[in-house]
mmCIF file of C-alpha atoms in Angstrom:
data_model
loop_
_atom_site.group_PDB
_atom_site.id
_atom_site.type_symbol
_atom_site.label_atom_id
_atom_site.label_comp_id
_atom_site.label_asym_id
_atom_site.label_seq_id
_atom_site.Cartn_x
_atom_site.Cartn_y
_atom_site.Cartn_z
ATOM 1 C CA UNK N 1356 -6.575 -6.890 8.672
ATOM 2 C CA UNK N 1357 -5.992 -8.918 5.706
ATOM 3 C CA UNK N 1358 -2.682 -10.988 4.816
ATOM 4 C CA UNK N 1359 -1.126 -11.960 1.839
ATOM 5 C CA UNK N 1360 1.411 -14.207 -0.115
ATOM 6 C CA UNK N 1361 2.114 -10.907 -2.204
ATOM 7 C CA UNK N 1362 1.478 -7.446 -2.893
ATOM 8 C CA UNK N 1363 1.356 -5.530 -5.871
ATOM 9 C CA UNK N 1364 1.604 -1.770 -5.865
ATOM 10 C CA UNK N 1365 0.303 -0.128 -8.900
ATOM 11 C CA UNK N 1366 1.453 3.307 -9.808
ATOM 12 C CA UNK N 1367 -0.840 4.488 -12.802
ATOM 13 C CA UNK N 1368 -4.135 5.539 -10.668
ATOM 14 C CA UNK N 1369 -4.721 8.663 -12.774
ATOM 15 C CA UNK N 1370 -5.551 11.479 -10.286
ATOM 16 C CA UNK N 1371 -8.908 12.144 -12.415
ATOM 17 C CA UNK N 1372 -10.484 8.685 -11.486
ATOM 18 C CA UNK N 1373 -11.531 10.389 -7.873
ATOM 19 C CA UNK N 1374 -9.412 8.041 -5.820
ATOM 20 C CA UNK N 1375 -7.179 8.174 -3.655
ATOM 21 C CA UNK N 1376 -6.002 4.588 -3.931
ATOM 22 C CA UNK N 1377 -7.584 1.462 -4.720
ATOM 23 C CA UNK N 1378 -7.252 -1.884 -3.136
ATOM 24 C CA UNK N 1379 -8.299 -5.103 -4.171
ATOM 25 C CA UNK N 1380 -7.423 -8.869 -2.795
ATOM 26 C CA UNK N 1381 -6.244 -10.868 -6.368
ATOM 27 C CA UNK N 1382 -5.689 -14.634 -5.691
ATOM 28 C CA UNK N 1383 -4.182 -14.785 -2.528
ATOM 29 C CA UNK N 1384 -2.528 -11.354 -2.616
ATOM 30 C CA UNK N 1385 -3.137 -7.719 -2.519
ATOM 31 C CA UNK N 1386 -2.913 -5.153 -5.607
ATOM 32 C CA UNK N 1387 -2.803 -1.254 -4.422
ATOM 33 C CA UNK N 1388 -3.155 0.912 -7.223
ATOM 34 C CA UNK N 1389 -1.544 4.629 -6.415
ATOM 35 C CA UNK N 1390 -0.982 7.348 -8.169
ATOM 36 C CA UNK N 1391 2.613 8.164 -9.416
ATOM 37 C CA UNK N 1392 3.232 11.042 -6.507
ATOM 38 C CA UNK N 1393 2.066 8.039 -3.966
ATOM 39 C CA UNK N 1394 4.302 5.863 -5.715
ATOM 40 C CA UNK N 1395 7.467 7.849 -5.186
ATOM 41 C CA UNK N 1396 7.197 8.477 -1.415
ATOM 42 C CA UNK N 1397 6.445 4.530 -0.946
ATOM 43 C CA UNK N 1398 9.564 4.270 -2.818
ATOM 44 C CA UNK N 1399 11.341 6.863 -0.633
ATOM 45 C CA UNK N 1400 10.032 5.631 2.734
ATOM 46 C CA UNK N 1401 11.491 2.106 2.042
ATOM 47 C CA UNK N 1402 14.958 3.047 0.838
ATOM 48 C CA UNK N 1403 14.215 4.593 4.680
ATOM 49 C CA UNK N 1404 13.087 1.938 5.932
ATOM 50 C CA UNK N 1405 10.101 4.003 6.987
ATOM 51 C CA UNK N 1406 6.540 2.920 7.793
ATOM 52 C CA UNK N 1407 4.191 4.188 5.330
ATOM 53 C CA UNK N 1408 0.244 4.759 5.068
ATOM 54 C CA UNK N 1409 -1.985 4.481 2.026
ATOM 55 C CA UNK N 1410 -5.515 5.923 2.800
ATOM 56 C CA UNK N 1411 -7.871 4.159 -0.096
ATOM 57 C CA UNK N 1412 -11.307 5.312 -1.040
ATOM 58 C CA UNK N 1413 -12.980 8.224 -3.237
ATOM 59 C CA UNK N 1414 -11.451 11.590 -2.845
ATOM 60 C CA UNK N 1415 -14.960 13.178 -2.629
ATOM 61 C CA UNK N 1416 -16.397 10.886 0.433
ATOM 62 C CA UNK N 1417 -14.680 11.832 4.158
ATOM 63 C CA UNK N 1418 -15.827 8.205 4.555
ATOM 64 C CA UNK N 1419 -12.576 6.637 4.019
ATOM 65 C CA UNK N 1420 -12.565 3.231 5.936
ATOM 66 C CA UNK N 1421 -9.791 1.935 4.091
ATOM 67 C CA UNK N 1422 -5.718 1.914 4.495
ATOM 68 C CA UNK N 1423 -2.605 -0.018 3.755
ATOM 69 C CA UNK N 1424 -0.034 0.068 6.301
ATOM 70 C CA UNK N 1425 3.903 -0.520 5.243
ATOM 71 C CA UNK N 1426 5.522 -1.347 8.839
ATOM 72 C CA UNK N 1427 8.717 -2.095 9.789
ATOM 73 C CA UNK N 1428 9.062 -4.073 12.694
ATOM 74 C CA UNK N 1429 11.656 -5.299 15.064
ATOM 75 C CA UNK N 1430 11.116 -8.768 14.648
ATOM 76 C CA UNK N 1431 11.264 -10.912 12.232
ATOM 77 C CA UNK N 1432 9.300 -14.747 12.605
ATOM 78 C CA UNK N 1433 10.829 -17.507 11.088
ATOM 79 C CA UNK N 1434 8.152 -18.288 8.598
ATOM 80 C CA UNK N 1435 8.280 -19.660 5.162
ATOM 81 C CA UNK N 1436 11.937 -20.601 5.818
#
């Protein structure tokens, strides 16, 4: 588990690099970097308001240890305010 002031989602992983998605801590954030057909169901599952699940790692290895989870939750903390 790893948090962040920000994240960063990235939408030109070409499908020909043999990833699935990429992610790498920046600063104190997060950058994701997704292909373009990842990119548009993120973008569908939060006009949803849907949790969504980005598996990172080579396509080639069944090894994948990595994800990014988008969850909504029920409630909110009063942080930051």
């Amino acid at each position: 588990v790893t948090g962040a002031s920000f994240v960063v989602f990235n939408g030109a992983l070409k499908t020909s690099s043999g990833f699935l998605a990429k992610s790498s801590i920046i600063e104190d954030g997060l950058m994701v970097q997704i292909t373009p057909e990842t990119m548009e169901g993120l973008r569908q599952a939060l006009r949803e308001k849907k949790d969504f699940k980005i598996t990172c790692g080579k396509t080639d290895t069944g090894d994948v240890k990595e994800y990014v989870d988008i969850c909504w939750v029920e409630n909110e903390e009063k942080t930051n305010e």
